[in-house]
Coordinates of C-alpha atoms and ligand atoms in Angstrom, one line a residue:
X1 CA -121.4 32.2 -77.8
X2 CA -122.9 35.5 -79.0
X3 CA -119.9 36.2 -81.2
X4 CA -120.7 33.1 -83.2
X5 CA -117.4 31.4 -82.4
X6 CA -119.0 28.3 -80.9
X7 CA -121.2 26.8 -78.2
X8 CA -122.1 28.2 -74.8
X9 CA -119.0 27.0 -73.0
X10 CA -116.2 28.9 -71.2
X11 CA -113.1 28.0 -69.2
X12 CA -110.7 29.9 -67.0
X13 CA -107.5 28.6 -65.5
X14 CA -106.0 30.1 -62.4
X15 CA -102.7 29.7 -60.6
X16 CA -101.9 31.3 -57.3
X17 CA -105.1 33.4 -57.6
X18 CA -104.1 34.8 -61.0
X19 CA -105.9 34.0 -64.3
X20 CA -103.3 32.5 -66.6
X21 CA -105.8 31.6 -69.5
X22 CA -109.4 31.9 -70.4
X23 CA -111.2 30.7 -73.5
X24 CA -114.6 30.0 -74.9
X25 CA -115.7 27.3 -77.3
X26 CA -114.4 28.1 -80.8
X27 CA -115.5 25.0 -82.7
X28 CA -117.3 27.0 -85.3
X29 CA -114.8 29.8 -85.9
X30 CA -111.8 27.5 -85.9
X31 CA -113.7 24.8 -87.8
X32 CA -112.2 22.4 -85.3
X33 CA -114.3 19.9 -83.3
X34 CA -111.5 19.9 -80.6
X35 CA -111.7 23.6 -80.0
X36 CA -113.6 23.2 -76.8
X37 CA -113.1 25.9 -74.1
X38 CA -111.1 23.6 -71.8
X39 CA -108.8 22.4 -74.6
X40 CA -108.2 26.0 -75.8
X41 CA -107.6 27.3 -72.3
X42 CA -105.2 24.4 -71.4
X43 CA -103.2 25.2 -74.6
X44 CA -103.1 28.9 -73.7
X45 CA -102.2 28.2 -70.0
X46 CA -99.4 25.8 -70.9
X47 CA -97.9 28.3 -73.3
X48 CA -98.2 31.1 -70.7
X49 CA -96.6 29.0 -68.0
X50 CA -94.0 27.4 -70.3
X51 CA -95.0 24.0 -69.2
X52 CA -97.0 21.0 -70.4
X53 CA -98.3 20.5 -66.9
X54 CA -100.7 22.8 -65.0
X55 CA -99.1 22.2 -61.6
X56 CA -101.0 24.0 -58.9
X57 CA -103.6 25.3 -61.3
X58 CA -107.4 25.4 -60.8
X59 CA -109.6 24.9 -63.8
X60 CA -113.0 26.5 -63.9
X61 CA -115.4 25.3 -66.5
X62 CA -118.9 26.5 -67.3
X63 CA -120.0 22.9 -67.8
X64 CA -118.7 19.5 -66.7
X65 CA -115.9 18.7 -69.1
X66 CA -116.7 16.3 -71.9
X67 CA -114.7 13.1 -72.2
X68 CA -112.2 14.7 -74.6
X69 CA -111.6 17.6 -72.2
X70 CA -111.5 15.2 -69.3
X71 CA -108.7 13.4 -70.9
X72 CA -106.9 16.6 -71.7
X73 CA -107.3 17.7 -68.1
X74 CA -105.8 14.5 -66.8
X75 CA -102.9 14.9 -69.2
X76 CA -102.4 18.6 -68.0
X77 CA -102.8 17.6 -64.3
X78 CA -104.3 20.7 -62.7
X79 CA -104.9 20.6 -58.9
X80 CA -108.7 20.8 -59.1
X81 CA -111.6 21.4 -61.4
X82 CA -114.8 23.3 -60.7
X83 CA -117.7 23.2 -63.0
X84 CA -121.2 24.7 -63.1
X85 CA -123.6 22.8 -65.4
X86 CA -123.6 19.0 -65.6
X87 CA -123.3 16.7 -68.6
X88 CA -127.1 16.2 -68.3
X89 CA -127.6 20.0 -68.6
X90 CA -125.4 20.0 -71.7
X91 CA -127.4 17.1 -73.2
X92 CA -130.6 19.0 -72.5
X93 CA -129.2 21.9 -74.6
X94 CA -128.4 19.5 -77.5
X95 CA -124.8 18.5 -76.9
X96 CA -123.3 15.0 -76.9
X97 CA -121.3 15.1 -73.7
X98 CA -123.5 12.6 -71.9
X99 CA -123.8 10.4 -75.0
X100 CA -120.1 10.2 -75.3
X101 CA -119.7 9.3 -71.6
X102 CA -122.1 6.4 -72.1
X103 CA -120.2 5.3 -75.3
X104 CA -117.0 4.9 -73.3
X105 CA -118.6 2.1 -71.2
X106 CA -119.7 0.1 -74.3
X107 CA -117.6 -2.7 -75.8
X108 CA -115.6 -1.3 -78.7
X109 CA -117.6 -3.1 -81.4
X110 CA -120.9 -1.8 -79.9
X111 CA -119.9 1.9 -80.1
X112 CA -121.6 4.1 -82.7
X113 CA -118.1 4.5 -84.1
X114 CA -116.6 1.0 -84.0
X115 CA -113.0 0.6 -82.8
X116 CA -111.0 -2.4 -83.8
X117 CA -107.4 -3.2 -83.0
X118 CA -105.1 -3.9 -85.9
X119 CA -102.2 -5.6 -84.2
X120 CA -99.1 -4.7 -86.3
X121 CA -95.7 -5.4 -84.9
X122 CA -94.5 -2.1 -86.3
X123 CA -96.8 -0.3 -83.9
X124 CA -95.4 -2.1 -80.9
X125 CA -91.8 -1.5 -82.1
X126 CA -92.4 2.3 -81.7
X127 CA -93.4 1.8 -78.1
X128 CA -90.4 -0.5 -77.5
X129 CA -88.1 2.1 -79.0
X130 CA -89.6 4.7 -76.6
X131 CA -89.1 2.5 -73.6
X132 CA -85.4 2.0 -74.6
X133 CA -84.8 5.7 -75.4
X134 CA -82.3 7.0 -72.9
X135 CA -82.8 10.7 -73.3
X136 CA -86.6 10.9 -73.2
X137 CA -88.5 13.5 -71.2
X138 CA -91.2 11.7 -69.3
X139 CA -94.6 13.3 -69.0
Ligands
LIG1 ZN1 -114.9 19.2 -74.2

């Protein structure tokens, strides 16, 4: 935070008692709204472990992960997450974590960024091709 890289957030990922990755929020320095501490730490940990899964890992976050990071954590599948501050604490400091959690529960047209399905057969064809792919690596 004091280096000017981003907000007051940090994340450490541990496996078998050893730190495999640590990161801070780098949204400002990377000019990247997805450069949250958890996302960056997950990317570093996966590279360090040579796996797209964080099997047996523990993720420590300075604040309850935002919905984006929650999704990334579920995709990475660590064993457990510990966090210090809550999403309400983050909101009190001026961050949108709690707001985005509340948006998820709204009907898509009611969200501040409306979502609308465009039902194109070409889109479904890609998923059908994936289902039929014989040499795919499941994740
Ligand atoms: Zn996040």
